[in-house]
Backbone as a ProteinNet text record, in pm:
[ID]
protein_1_A
[PRIMARY]
XXXXXXXXXXXXXXXXXXXXXXXXXXXXXXXXXXXXXXXXXXXXXXXXXXXXXXXXXXXXXXXXXXXXXXXXXXXXXXXXXXXXXXXXXXXXXXXXXXXXXXXXXXXXXXXXXXXXXXXXXXXXXXXXXXXXXXXXXXXXXXXXXXXXXXXXXXXXXXXXXXXXXXXXXXXXXXXXXXXXXXXXXXXXXXXXXXXXXXXXXXXXXXXXXXXXXXXXXXXXXXXXXXXXXXXXXXXXXXXXXXXXXXXXXXXXXXXXXXXXXXXXXXXXXXXXXXXXXXXXXXXXXXXXXXXXXXXXXXXXXXXXXXXX
[TERTIARY]
-3071	-2997.3	-2941.3	-2814.2	-2752.3	-2616.7	-2549.5	-2414.6	-2320.1	-2224.2	-2127.1	-2013.8	-2019.8	-1920.7	-1782	-1772.3	-1643.4	-1576	-1648.5	-1595.5	-1506.5	-1430.1	-1347.7	-1430.6	-1372.9	-1443.9	-1564.8	-1572.9	-1688	-1818.8	-1810.1	-1932.5	-1940.3	-1848.3	-1855.1	-1715.9	-1685.7	-1561.7	-1595.1	-1519.7	-1539.2	-1404.8	-1405.1	-1284.3	-1297.7	-1189.4	-1194.1	-1101.7	-1152.3	-1073.1	-1095.8	-988.1	-1000.4	-985.5	-1073.1	-1064.7	-1078.4	-1037.7	-1044.5	-1182.8	-1188	-1312.5	-1413.4	-1377.8	-1475.7	-1406.9	-1483.6	-1436.5	-1535.5	-1484.1	-1565.5	-1555	-1666.1	-1668.2	-1741.5	-1673.3	-1734	-1748.8	-1863	-1899.3	-1908.8	-1836.6	-1844.8	-1905.5	-2021.6	-2097.6	-2114.8	-2106.5	-2111.9	-2227.9	-2303.4	-2413.4	-2399.3	-2463.4	-2454.4	-2531.1	-2635.9	-2712.2	-2786.6	-2823.9	-2894.6	-3042.7	-3124.9	-3269.8	-3330	-3407.4	-3468.2	-3551.1	-3533.5	-3610.3	-3541.7	-3438.9	-3365.8	-3272.7	-3243.7	-3155.6	-3075.5	-2967.3	-2883.5	-2922	-2918.7	-2933.9	-2812.8	-2735.3	-2612.7	-2633.7	-2603.3	-2610.2	-2472.6	-2423.9	-2294.2	-2314.1	-2255.2	-2267	-2128.9	-2125.1	-1999.6	-1988	-1882.2	-1859.6	-1963.7	-2037.6	-2145.2	-2277.7	-2269.4	-2386.2	-2486.4	-2433.9	-2517.1	-2507.7	-2624.1	-2626	-2569.3	-2463.6	-2398.1	-2408.5	-2452.1	-2458.3	-2556	-2630.6	-2716.6	-2706.7	-2708.4	-2703.9	-2785.8	-2838	-2916.7	-2878.1	-2881.3	-2850.4	-2914.5	-2965.1	-3025.3	-2917.4	-2950.3	-2859.2	-2839.9	-2715.5	-2688	-2632.9	-2631.8	-2575.7	-2424.8	-2374	-2231.2	-2147.7	-2201.4	-2126	-2124	-2011.8	-2004.2	-2089.3	-2155	-2231.8	-2134	-2153.9	-2062.5	-2132.8	-2073.9	-2132.5	-2031.5	-2080.7	-1995.2	-2019.4	-1910	-1917.3	-1838.4	-1908.5	-1843	-1770	-1657	-1577.5	-1559.9	-1505.1	-1489.6	-1384.7	-1402.6	-1302	-1202.9	-1081.1	-983.6	-915.5	-882.1	-802.2	-656.3	-590.1	-454.3	-353.7	-381.4	-288.3	-315.7	-216.2	-237.6	-284.8	-247.8	-287.1	-437.2	-501	-645.4	-697.5	-720	-765.5	-918	-968.9	-1114.1	-1174.7	-1282.8	-1350.6	-1499.4	-1553.2	-1697.1	-1756.2	-1884.8	-1953.4	-2051.5	-2039.6	-2130.8	-2226.8	-2353.1	-2453.7	-2512.9	-2503.2	-2550	-2657.1	-2773.8	-2888.1	-2911.9	-2939.3	-2984	-3134.9	-3208.6	-3354.6	-3416.2	-3506.1	-3569.5	-3681.9	-3725.8	-3834.6	-3968.6	-4058.8	-4193.5	-4196.8	-4264.8	-4282.8	-4183.2	-4078.8	-3986.8	-3900.5	-3881.5	-3807.1	-3657.1	-3589.8	-3443.3	-3404.9	-3322.5	-3276.2	-3144.6	-3061.5	-2930.8	-2877.1	-2778	-2720	-2575.3	-2488.7	-2350.8	-2317.5	-2229.5	-2190.4	-2040.6	-1973.2	-1829.8	-1785	-1667.7	-1605.4	-1500.3	-1484.4	-1385.5	-1327.5	-1203.2	-1139.1	-1160.9	-1151.9	-1146.3	-1006.7	-930.1	-790	-740	-625.8	-555.4	-412.6	-366.1	-230.9	-166.4	-62.9	-2.8	146.5	216.5	360.4	389.2	475.4	521.4	663.9	686.5	816.1	927	1026.3	1140.8	1120.6	999.1	970.3	921	867.8	819.5	667.9	617.9	474.3	408.2	281.1	203.7	69.3	33.6	-96	-178.6	-288.2	-376.2	-300.3	-204.7	-129.3	-11.2	13.5	124.7	228.6	359.6	463.9	439.9	458.6	434.9	565.4	621.2	744.8	708.7	739.7	703.6	790.6	725.1	791.1	734.1	807.6	750.4	799.8	705.7	734.8	689.4	778.3	740	653	538.2	438.5	374.7	356.5	279.1	161.4	41.6	-75.6	-105.5	-140.2	-184.6	-320.9	-350.9	-477.3	-597.4	-577.5	-686.6	-686.4	-804	-814.3	-761.5	-793.8	-751.5	-599.6	-531.9	-385.9	-326.6	-382.9	-333.5	-355.4	-469.9	-497.6	-398	-362.5	-264.8	-128.8	-85.5	45.1	48.5	-54	-56.4	-68.9	-143.2	-155.5	-21.4	58.9	192.8	281.6	267.6	347.4	308.7	178.8	134.1	192.3	189.9	249.2	398.2	463.2	606.1	634.2	532.4	549.9	540.9	515.2	502.5	375.5	380.6	260.2	232.4	316.8	303.5	341.1	266.9	307.2	320.5	425.5	445.5	418.8	357.9	321.8	376.5	396	454.9	348.9	232.5	127.8	-4	-36.1	-157.8	-285.5	-291.6	-414.4	-430.6	-330.4	-334.8	-357.4	-391.1	-413.9	-554.3	-573.7	-707.9	-806.1	-934.5	-1036.8	-1041.6	-1009.9	-1019.4	-899	-791.5	-662.2	-666	-715.7	-710.8	-798.5	-916.2	-1003	-941.3	-871.7	-805.8	-693	-617.8	-510.3	-566.8	-676	-737.8	-789.1	-843.9	-894.7	-785	-665.5	-552.5	-467.4	-494.7	-420.4	-295.8	-289.1	-171.3	-191.8	-94.6	-93.3	-37.9	-99.8	-51.9	31.9	151	250.2	294.8	321.8	380	526	572.9	703.1	815.6	897.6	1014.1	1137.3	1244.2	1370.3	1381.2	1475.4	1503.8	1395.1	1317.3	1207.5	1230.7	1210.5	1233.4	1116.2	1144.7	1040.4	976.9	850.8	778.9	854.3	919	987.5	1099.2	1157.6	1263.7	1209.3	1082.4	1024.3	938.6	878.4	789.2	826	831	849.3	714.8	715.5	590.8	502.9	376.6	285.9	274	343.5	333.9	414.4	522.3	606.5	710.2	715.7	811.7	956.7	1043.9	1186.1	1254.3	1384.4	1460	1461	1463.9	1462.9	1333.2	1223.3	1095	1109.6	1171.8	1184.6	1288.5	1384.2	1479.7	1409.7	1320.5	1240.3	1148	1084.6	990.3	1058.7	1183.2	1257.9	1282.3	1293.8	1318.7	1189.6	1082.2	960.6	850.2	839.3	723	749.3	642.6	649.7	589.8	536.3	479	589.9	579.5	683.9	698.1	819.3	846.2	995.1	1030.6	1170.4	1178	1283.9	1298.5	1445.2	1472.9	1607.3	1620.6	1714.4	1731.3	1822.1	1761.9	1840.5	1931.6	1886.4	1967.7	2100.6	2106.5	2227.3	2327.8	2292.9	2382.5	2511.4	2624.7	2754.4	2857	2938.1	3050.5	3168.4	3226.8	3339.3	3470.3	3581.8	3711.2	3753.5	3711.6	3751.9	3661.2	3562.4	3472.5	3344.1	3337.8	3212.3	3120.6	3001.3	2902.9	2855	2797.3	2732	2592.1	2502.7	2365.2	2307.1	2210.5	2147.5	2004.8	1971	1835.3	1776.1	1650.9	1581.6	1471.5	1456.7	1351.8	1320.6	1197.3	1158.8	1193.3	1237.9	1277	1422.9	1461.4	1596.1	1696.1	1647.9	1736.1	1695.9	1795.5	1768.9	1870.1	1823.6	1911.1	1905.6	2016.6	2024.3	2059.7	1983.5	2008.2	2054.1	2154	2202.7	2174.2	2093.8	2052.4	1989.5	1912.6	1841.5	1922.7	2049.7	2137.1	2169.4	2158.6	2185.7	2326.3	2335.5	2464.6	2513.5	2425.4	2466.6	2343.3	2361.7	2257.6	2310.5	2231.2	2276.4	2172.7	2221.5	2137.2	2164	2060.8	2079	1951.5	1947.1	1833.5	1797.1	1712.4	1658.5	1735.3	1868.1	1950.2	2055.8	2056.5	2149.1	2228.7	2360.8	2446.6	2520.9	2496.5	2562.2	2672.7	2791.7	2908.6	2964.5	3059.4	3128.7	3032.9	2930.7	2834.3	2890.7	2910.2	2963.9	2859.1	2905.8	2814.3	2888	2879.1	2951.6	2858.2	2727.4	2630.7	2567.3	2476.3	2408.8	2312.9	2248.7	2155.3	2202.1	2177.7	2198.6	2061.2	2037.3	1907.5	1923.7	1864.1	1874.9	1738.2	1738.8	1618.6	1654.2	1576.2	1594.5	1481.5	1516.5	1418.3	1435	1322.3	1322.7	1192.3	1203.4	1082.7	1005.9	878.4	796.4	789.6	866.5	863	978.2	949.6	1053.2	1035	1145.4	1141.7	1254.4	1226.9	1328.1	1357.6	1481.3	1525.7	1613.7	1584.7	1667	1725.1	1857.7	1926.9	2009	1991.4	2071.9	2212.6	2309.1	2449.2	2478.3	2410.9	2436.2	2393.4	2302.8	2254.6	2355.7	2456.7	2556.3	2667.4	2654.3	2753.1	2747.5	2861.7	2867.8	2788	2778.7	2710	2561.3	2507.8	2363.7	2327.2	2425.2	2396	2390.1	2318.3	2307.3	2419.8	2499	2614.3	2575	2452.1	2413.9	2347.9	2356.8	2297.9	2404.6	2377.1	2246	2222.3	2099.2	2063.3	2048.4	2085.6	2071.2	1930	1877.6	1745.8	1749.2	1662.4	1659.1	1523	1521.5	1395.6	1342.4
2259.5	2180.6	2054.8	2026.2	1908.6	1884.4	1780.1	1754.2	1861.1	1900.1	2002.3	1935.9	1945.9	1878.5	1941.2	2061.8	2126.4	2089.1	2019.1	1977.7	1855	1817.6	1696.2	1575	1494.1	1375.3	1405.6	1528.3	1570.2	1555.8	1570.7	1570	1461.1	1365.1	1255.6	1198.6	1174.5	1108.1	995.5	885.6	773.7	740.9	728.3	697.3	556.8	479.8	338.6	311	239	188.4	38.6	-37.9	-182.9	-231.6	-322.7	-395.8	-543.8	-633.3	-776.5	-819.3	-863.8	-915.1	-812.2	-683.9	-582.6	-453.7	-371.1	-239.5	-134.8	-29.7	84.3	189.6	226.8	325.9	449.9	563.4	691.4	777.9	843.1	914.8	1064.1	1142.5	1288.3	1336.6	1399.1	1436.2	1587.7	1642	1787	1822.6	1924.8	1972.7	2122.9	2173.7	2316.3	2401.4	2342.7	2411.7	2308.6	2344.8	2252.9	2289.2	2185.6	2205.8	2114.4	2168.2	2085.9	1972.5	1854	1739.1	1656.7	1711.6	1636	1535.7	1425.2	1325.1	1254.1	1186.6	1107	959.7	888.7	743.4	683.7	602.2	543	393.8	348.4	205.9	162	49.6	-3.5	-143.8	-167.5	-296.2	-358.4	-492.1	-559.2	-575.4	-645	-658.3	-746.2	-825.2	-906.8	-831.1	-702	-613.9	-651.6	-711.6	-744.2	-631.1	-589.4	-484.5	-538.8	-473.7	-522.4	-423.3	-301.7	-200.1	-89.8	-40.6	76.4	167.1	297.1	394.3	517	583.3	706.1	808.9	934.2	1042.5	1170.6	1250.3	1378.3	1476.8	1559.2	1665.2	1763.7	1805.9	1905.1	1848.8	1715.8	1656.3	1680.7	1715.7	1743.3	1615.9	1508.7	1384.7	1314.2	1250.6	1169.6	1044.1	1003.6	879.2	763	677.1	566.1	435.3	357.9	230.7	119.7	-5.2	-120.1	-227.3	-286.4	-394.8	-513.3	-626.3	-746.7	-820.4	-879.3	-962.5	-896	-776.5	-706	-771.7	-755.8	-799.6	-685	-703.9	-596.4	-575.2	-450.8	-412.1	-442.1	-521.5	-566.4	-529.9	-428.1	-388	-461.4	-468.7	-530.9	-675.9	-747.5	-888.2	-903.6	-808.1	-815.7	-674.8	-602.7	-462.7	-459	-511.6	-524.3	-389.4	-354.1	-227.5	-250.9	-169.8	-165.5	-44.7	-51.4	59.6	125.4	255.9	332.5	414.8	413.6	501.8	584.6	715.6	804.4	896.4	892.6	971.6	1086.7	1202	1316.1	1325.9	1298.3	1289.5	1412.9	1477.6	1598.1	1568.4	1667.6	1647.5	1627	1562.9	1546.1	1459.6	1509.5	1434.9	1476.1	1544.9	1596.7	1487.3	1376.6	1264.6	1290.6	1220.8	1229.3	1360.3	1437.2	1565.9	1551.9	1457.9	1440	1301.8	1256.5	1124.5	1125.8	1059.3	1037.4	889.9	839.7	699.5	689.6	601.7	585.8	451.6	405.1	283.8	322.6	240.2	272.1	144.2	151.8	35.4	34.9	-81.4	-94.5	-145.5	-62.6	-94.6	-8.3	-48.3	30.1	47.1	171	199.1	294.8	248.1	331.5	305	401	390.5	355.4	257.9	220	270.1	356.1	419.8	315.5	329.6	239.5	108.2	82.4	-44.1	-25	91.8	115.2	116.5	94.6	105.1	-32.3	-30.4	-153.2	-135.7	-235.8	-239.7	-349.7	-310.4	-406.2	-487.6	-422.4	-487.3	-569.9	-576.2	-654.1	-560.7	-592.8	-505.6	-479.4	-353.6	-312.2	-258.8	-331.2	-289.7	-210.6	-82.3	2.7	-27.2	-47	-60.2	52.3	161.7	289.5	337.3	392.3	460.1	605.1	697	839	864	927.4	931.9	1070.1	1109.3	1228.3	1181.8	1190.8	1128.9	1186.8	1097.8	1139.8	1207.3	1294	1368	1279.7	1179.2	1091.4	965.3	923.9	806	681	664.5	545.4	534.1	647	647	618.1	682.4	660.7	515.9	458.6	319.8	224.6	250.9	166.1	174.3	296.4	314.6	252.2	279.6	228	75.6	20.4	-126	-189.8	-123.4	-174	-172.2	-68.2	-62	-174.4	-205.2	-318.1	-448	-463.4	-581.3	-590.4	-476.9	-470.9	-512.8	-504.7	-540.4	-423.1	-302.3	-184.5	-193.5	-137.5	-129.6	12.8	107.4	246.2	340.4	449.6	558	684.6	759.7	884.6	1001.5	1105.3	1222.7	1346.9	1450.9	1574.1	1669.8	1675.3	1771.7	1698.1	1658	1580.5	1647.4	1780.1	1849.9	1876.2	1839.9	1871.5	1749.1	1635.4	1515.4	1515.5	1448.8	1439.2	1376.4	1406.8	1360.8	1208.9	1138.4	992.6	924.2	997.5	936.7	850.1	903	829.3	704.7	715.6	599.1	491.4	533.4	437.9	364.7	437	373.4	270.5	304	209.4	86.9	108.2	-2.1	-98.9	-45.5	-127.8	-178.4	-130.3	-177	-97.6	28.1	111	211.2	219.6	322.8	450.6	564.8	693.9	759.7	804.1	855.7	993.9	1081.7	1211.1	1189.7	1260.7	1238.8	1226	1120.4	1098	1071.6	1023.1	995.7	848.5	819.5	681.5	615.1	690.8	634.9	660.3	558.6	572.2	644.8	736.3	814.6	735.9	770.2	705.2	718.3	833.2	858	757.6	700.4	601.9	461.9	440.6	307.3	282.2	389.7	375.6	476.8	430.3	520.5	580	675	733.5	624.2	627.1	522.5	408.2	421.5	318.8	193.4	203.2	87.2	70.7	-43.7	-63.7	-59.4	1.5	5	-115.5	-129.7	-237.2	-220.3	-95.4	-70.7	-119.3	-107.5	-160.5	-309.2	-383.9	-528.3	-559.4	-469.5	-490	-479.8	-380.6	-370.5	-491.6	-528.9	-641.1	-767.9	-788.1	-906.7	-905.5	-788.5	-777.1	-782.2	-724.8	-704.1	-805.9	-852.2	-932.8	-1081.8	-1155.8	-1301.8	-1364.8	-1283	-1335	-1390.1	-1514.5	-1571.6	-1492.9	-1456.7	-1388.9	-1398	-1370.9	-1358.5	-1250	-1170.2	-1057.8	-1041.3	-1035.9	-1008.8	-858.9	-796.8	-651.8	-614.6	-566.7	-524.6	-407.3	-319.5	-205	-247	-370	-414.9	-481.1	-501.4	-568.1	-488	-552.8	-484.6	-569.1	-501.8	-569.8	-565.9	-680.8	-688	-671.8	-663.4	-636.4	-745.2	-867.3	-977.2	-991.8	-901.6	-906.3	-981	-1057.6	-1123.6	-1025.1	-1073.3	-983	-1034.5	-941.1	-976.6	-917.2	-979.7	-930.7	-970.3	-892.4	-917.4	-967.5	-1068.7	-1124.8	-1102.8	-1054.2	-1034.8	-1139.4	-1190	-1288.5	-1294.6	-1329.1	-1351.3	-1493	-1574.8	-1711.6	-1715.3	-1822.8	-1833.8	-1899.1	-1946.9	-2008	-1959.1	-1937.9	-1892.1	-1954.1	-1980.2	-2036	-1946.1	-1935.8	-1857.4	-1949	-1936.6	-2012.6	-1916.3	-1954.9	-1877.5	-1957.4	-1899.1	-1968.5	-2103.8	-2108.5	-2230.3	-2334.2	-2306.9	-2401.5	-2348.2	-2434.6	-2392.2	-2335.8	-2211.1	-2145	-2153.7	-2119.3	-2121.5	-2127.3	-2192.6	-2203.6	-2139.7	-2050	-1980.7	-1989.8	-1984.2	-1967.6	-1829.9	-1767.4	-1632.6	-1577.8	-1446.3	-1380.1	-1255.6	-1271.4	-1155.9	-1112.5	-1107.8	-1053.8	-1156.6	-1189.6	-1289.6	-1226.3	-1220.5	-1160	-1270.1	-1278.1	-1378.6	-1311.3	-1369.1	-1309.6	-1405.7	-1352.2	-1431.3	-1491.5	-1414.5	-1462.3	-1436.4	-1539	-1517.6	-1457	-1371.8	-1308.9	-1292.1	-1394.1	-1391.2	-1387.6	-1407.5	-1409.8	-1272.3	-1263.9	-1137.5	-1100.6	-1202.6	-1180.4	-1255.7	-1194.2	-1263	-1302.7	-1431.8	-1481.7	-1542.5	-1479.5	-1523.7	-1565.4	-1664.9	-1706.1	-1727.1	-1665.2	-1684.9	-1772.5	-1859.9	-1950.8	-1950.4	-1934	-1937.8	-2002.7	-2119.8	-2194.2	-2227.6	-2191.8	-2214.9	-2092.6	-1989.3	-1864.6	-1860.4	-1809.6	-1790.1	-1656	-1600.4	-1479.9	-1488.2	-1449.6	-1450.8	-1309	-1288	-1157.5	-1177	-1101.8	-1106.6	-968	-962.5	-834.6	-839.8	-740.9	-732.4	-685.6	-728.3	-699.4	-549.7	-469.9	-325.8	-259.9	-325.1	-267.6	-281.1	-358.7	-380.4	-276.9	-173.8	-66.7	5.9	37.6	96.8	225.8	301.5	430.6	417.4	297.3	279.1	246.6	225.8	186.3	306.5	286.1	391.5	374.8	478.8	468.7	465	505.9	515.6	389.3	281.4	157.4	75.8	3.7	-3.5	106.4	142.7	240.6	170.8	238.3	179.7	202.9	105.7	122	64.5	113.4	67.2	8.6	-88.1	-151.1	-92.9
654.8	754.2	689.4	711.3	653.3	716.6	671.4	720.6	666.5	750.9	712.6	634.9	502.7	417.4	428	486.1	503.1	636.1	720	850.3	834.3	937.8	929.5	889	801.3	755.6	670.4	617.6	536.2	611.7	746.1	826	930.2	927.3	1024.3	1050.6	1177.3	1217.6	1313.9	1304.3	1395.9	1459.7	1592.9	1669.1	1726.1	1714.9	1753.4	1871.5	1969.2	2081.6	2091.6	2090.6	2097.4	2241.7	2278.2	2403.8	2370.9	2461.4	2428.5	2379.1	2254.3	2199.5	2154.7	2159.3	2119.8	2076.4	2006.2	1962.6	2010.1	2069.8	2111.6	2002	1941.2	1834.9	1882.7	1873.4	1911.5	1786.9	1775	1653.3	1679.6	1599.2	1606	1474.5	1482.9	1363.9	1358.5	1238	1218	1125.2	1165.3	1081.1	1060.4	956.7	926.1	1026.5	1084.6	1189.1	1271.4	1391.9	1480.7	1486.1	1482.3	1484.1	1590	1683.8	1789.2	1730.1	1787.5	1741.6	1634	1571.3	1469	1537.2	1468.8	1527.6	1418.3	1464.3	1376.2	1389.9	1278.4	1279.8	1208.3	1281.4	1229.7	1207.2	1086.3	1052.7	1003.4	1054.8	1014.5	958.8	840.2	771.6	753.4	753.8	721.8	570.5	524.9	380.6	312.2	390.2	334.3	332.3	364.4	366.4	475.6	582.6	698.8	800	852	953.2	1083.7	1135.4	1257.1	1372.3	1344.6	1450.3	1410.6	1507.9	1486.6	1608.2	1583.3	1691.8	1657.8	1761.9	1741.4	1847.5	1805.9	1898.2	1848.1	1939.9	1903.5	1859.6	1763.1	1720.1	1833.7	1856.3	1958.5	2087.9	2103.7	2224.7	2230.3	2346.7	2360.6	2362.3	2421.6	2431.5	2295.5	2267	2146.2	2163	2056.1	2059.6	2070.5	2169.8	2197.7	2164.1	2074.2	2033.3	2053.2	2053.5	2080.4	1974.7	1925.9	1828.2	1881.6	1899.8	1950.9	1839	1873.1	1782.1	1645.2	1643.9	1515.9	1427.3	1298.2	1201.1	1185.8	1233.4	1237.4	1102.5	1076.1	959.4	992.1	905.5	935.7	827.3	749.6	645.2	515.1	426.1	295.1	302.6	410.6	422	441.1	506.4	533.3	558.4	449.5	460.1	470.3	581.1	598.8	638.7	572.5	599.4	627	714.9	739.9	667.1	639.2	570.7	667	679.3	764.6	679	716.6	658.7	772	759.8	866.5	809.4	871.6	827	924.3	869.7	948.4	928.9	1035.7	1027.3	1092.8	1020.5	1070.8	1167.8	1243.6	1340.5	1270.1	1341.1	1288.2	1163.7	1062.8	938.2	830	865.1	763.8	701.4	772.5	716.8	709.4	618.4	605.3	537.6	605.4	551.2	474.7	517.9	453.8	489.1	411.8	434	387.6	463	418.5	436.7	352	355.5	330.5	403.7	385.8	443.2	397.4	449.5	553	655.3	758.2	817.7	866.5	929.3	1079.7	1138.3	1283.9	1317.5	1385.9	1412.4	1527.1	1581.2	1682.5	1636	1631	1583.7	1682.7	1750.4	1854.2	1864.3	1923.6	1943.8	2088.8	2109.4	2243.1	2258	2355.4	2373.7	2385.5	2299.8	2302.6	2229.5	2182.3	2113.7	1970.7	1939.6	1804.1	1795.5	1674.6	1648.1	1650.7	1695.4	1706.5	1635.8	1555.2	1488.7	1553.3	1615	1684.5	1788.4	1853.8	1959.3	1912.9	1781.3	1728.3	1666.9	1677.7	1621.6	1473.6	1435.5	1296.9	1239.4	1141.2	1075.4	950.4	950.3	835.9	714.5	601.1	471.2	385.4	379.3	338.5	203.3	126.8	1	13	-22.1	-23.5	-146.6	-124.5	-232.1	-245.1	-369.5	-402.3	-485.9	-431.1	-492.4	-630.5	-722.7	-855.2	-843.1	-936.4	-931.6	-963	-1047.8	-1087.9	-1003	-957.6	-871.7	-941.4	-1069.5	-1142.9	-1147.6	-1169.8	-1174.8	-1037.2	-934.2	-798	-755.2	-790.6	-753.2	-817.7	-942.7	-1010.9	-942.1	-909.4	-846.4	-707.5	-627.1	-490.5	-489.3	-584.2	-593.3	-625	-708.8	-738.5	-614.4	-531.9	-409.1	-313.4	-305.6	-222.7	-276.9	-409.1	-471.6	-440.4	-429.9	-399.2	-255.1	-169.1	-29.2	66.3	14.2	100.3	184.3	303.8	387.6	435.5	393.2	436.9	322.9	309	219.7	303.9	277.3	350.4	257.2	310.9	233	300.7	223	275.2	327	259.7	295.5	315.5	439.9	465	416.3	422.1	384.6	237	156.1	14	-74.7	-15.3	-94	-153.9	-267.8	-326.5	-228.6	-245.7	-151.9	-140.6	-249.3	-248.9	-185.7	-158	-125.7	-0.5	110.1	236	231.8	171.8	158.8	72	-33.3	-122.4	-49.4	31.5	108.7	207	273.3	366.1	291.9	172.8	91.9	51.3	25.8	-17.1	98.9	220.5	337	368	322.4	342.7	455.9	543.9	647.5	586.1	617.7	567.9	676.6	637.9	732.8	686.8	781.3	747.1	710.2	608	546.2	648.1	627.7	713.1	629.8	693.9	624.2	587.1	496.4	460.1	380.1	304.5	227.7	79.8	-2.2	-145.6	-210.7	-300.4	-366	-479.4	-506.8	-615.9	-747.2	-770.7	-897	-922.5	-816.7	-832.3	-855.8	-823.2	-828.3	-951.2	-1004.3	-1119.5	-1226.8	-1350.7	-1462.7	-1501.4	-1592.6	-1639.2	-1698.1	-1661	-1705.3	-1605.7	-1491	-1386.9	-1413.2	-1492.5	-1521.5	-1410.7	-1344.1	-1235	-1283.7	-1204.9	-1233.5	-1168.3	-1193.8	-1128.8	-977.7	-931.8	-787.5	-724.4	-798.3	-751.7	-717.5	-808.5	-786.5	-679.1	-659.5	-551.7	-416	-402.8	-281.1	-266.6	-378.7	-373.1	-325.8	-367.9	-325.2	-175.1	-116.4	28.2	109.5	55	133.6	109.2	-13.9	-50.6	-31.8	0	6.7	-118.8	-208.8	-332.8	-422.2	-468.7	-554.8	-685.8	-720.6	-846.6	-876.8	-1002.1	-1041.6	-1148	-1143.7	-1236.4	-1274.7	-1405.3	-1454.7	-1477.5	-1410.2	-1418.6	-1535.6	-1643.3	-1759.1	-1724.2	-1633.1	-1592.5	-1530.5	-1478.8	-1409.1	-1502.7	-1628.3	-1722.1	-1739	-1716.4	-1722.5	-1798.9	-1878.9	-1941.7	-1845.1	-1819.4	-1729.1	-1807.2	-1737.6	-1801.1	-1899.2	-1871.7	-1959.6	-2080.9	-2096.8	-2210.5	-2185.9	-2077.7	-2041.1	-1968.4	-1931.6	-1872.4	-1737.4	-1660.2	-1533.9	-1533.7	-1457.9	-1449.2	-1314.9	-1266.4	-1136.4	-1155.8	-1078.9	-1077.6	-939.3	-933.4	-806.2	-791.7	-671.4	-646.1	-497	-466.4	-326.8	-281.2	-375.3	-342.5	-295.3	-231.9	-175.6	-270.5	-385.7	-484.4	-622.9	-708.8	-845.2	-940.3	-1061.4	-1164.9	-1286.9	-1358.2	-1480.7	-1597.6	-1705.4	-1827.6	-1936.5	-2012.4	-2126.6	-2252.6	-2341.6	-2465.3	-2434	-2324.4	-2289	-2215.8	-2189.9	-2119.8	-1980.7	-1879.1	-1741.9	-1730.3	-1681.7	-1666	-1522.1	-1427.7	-1286.4	-1197.5	-1082.3	-980	-852.2	-790.4	-670.2	-558.5	-436.5	-318.1	-260.9	-208.5	-155.5	-96.7	-82.7	-20.4	-99.2	-199.2	-269.6	-392.9	-383.3	-492.1	-534.4	-663.1	-716	-830.8	-816.3	-918.3	-992.5	-1121.3	-1206.5	-1287.8	-1284.5	-1350.4	-1456.4	-1535.3	-1636.9	-1739.7	-1776.9	-1875.7	-2015.9	-2097.4	-2232.5	-2324.7	-2419.1	-2514.5	-2647.3	-2731.4	-2859	-2978.9	-2952.8	-3062.2	-3080.9	-3179.1	-3205.8	-3093.2	-3033.3	-2923.7	-2799.8	-2683.7	-2556.8	-2504.8	-2491.5	-2445.8	-2306.4	-2207	-2068.5	-2015.9	-1929.7	-1858.7	-1713.1	-1624.1	-1480.3	-1429.2	-1336	-1277.6	-1126.5	-1055.6	-909.2	-864.8	-806.6	-773.2	-900	-903.3	-1021.8	-1112.4	-1081	-1157.7	-1258	-1376.4	-1477.3	-1545.8	-1595.5	-1677.3	-1778.4	-1901.4	-2006.8	-2053	-2100	-2147	-2269.7	-2374.8	-2496.2	-2520.7	-2545.1	-2562.7	-2690.9	-2777.3	-2899.6	-2863.7	-2938.8	-2907.1	-2901.2	-2986.3	-2986.6	-2856.2	-2783.4	-2657.9	-2545.8	-2566.4	-2460.6	-2461.1	-2545.2	-2543.3	-2409.5	-2355	-2221.2	-2211.2	-2320.2	-2315.7	-2291.3	-2309.7	-2291.5	-2148.4	-2062.1	-1925.5	-1832.8	-1722	-1621	-1518.8	-1498.1	-1409.3	-1262.4	-1229.5	-1087.9	-1035.6	-1109.7	-1060.6	-986.1	-878.9	-817.4	-715.7	-694.5	-592.8	-459.9	-354.8	-223.3	-171.5	-100.1	-39.2	99.7	183.5	321.6	351	437.9	475.4	604.9
[MASK]
++++++++++++++++++++++++++++++++++++++++++++++++++++++++++++++++++++++++++++++++++++++++++++++++++++++++++++++++++++++++++++++++++++++++++++++++++++++++++++++++++++++++++++++++++++++++++++++++++++++++++++++++++++++++++++++++++++++++++++++++++++++++++++++++++++++++++++++++++++++++++++++++++++++++++++++++++++

């Protein structure tokens, strides 16, 4: 007798309903067989490892075990991906003791759609910033990729086959504050945002400039173009509203804008083009050899369009 690892949630599911100042948690537990006298013992801990809830129910009861948690710490996405830890024991009758145990982290949240208004997280409007994603097979690789998307400002990943994701995938998304969505339209694919090895592309930073509030500045080498008069143009991405470009250490131009700054008429007569972008307290420098400015080295499909 033990938990049914082939059942939903590998043997345990918890359903959350939010009410003012409290969360109602209902537990659905699965076992391989039922034995008279056996019971479940549920313990829930917060992130400080403090016990905040305990529940017990006999195996075989038809009703879901209903528990209550006052003043819960809600999961709010990447800004506050708070999780509770559940430990559930299957205790045998008499002196048999603990027969099996499962442990997992879970969020307390409410996510629902309001007709004509969109989606709400914990009663507040939720604007999806979505990346289409195919999970990596290794947890370490997936964690690196998903962490980069959070850094970019994404709060949702969409998948094509919910039942074919690695076992760690959903827990990892909850840990990072990402909502998992069934594949939809208007979402940029991972392949456009990250190169092999998890290196962010220029499009990654274009999204980050639109979605993220984290201060940063990025000079997009992919955007470097020779203009008809022989000078060059380049695009700088930043979450700040003002950006400056320096050429060979000398201020070239200062711009105000929102996310994307295009600098034109940049002279390039030396062997190297040395650029520095500055936005707020953030700076980034870029050095380009003259041979790299040949038109054949540039990508004709830049810039790519993206939607928020």
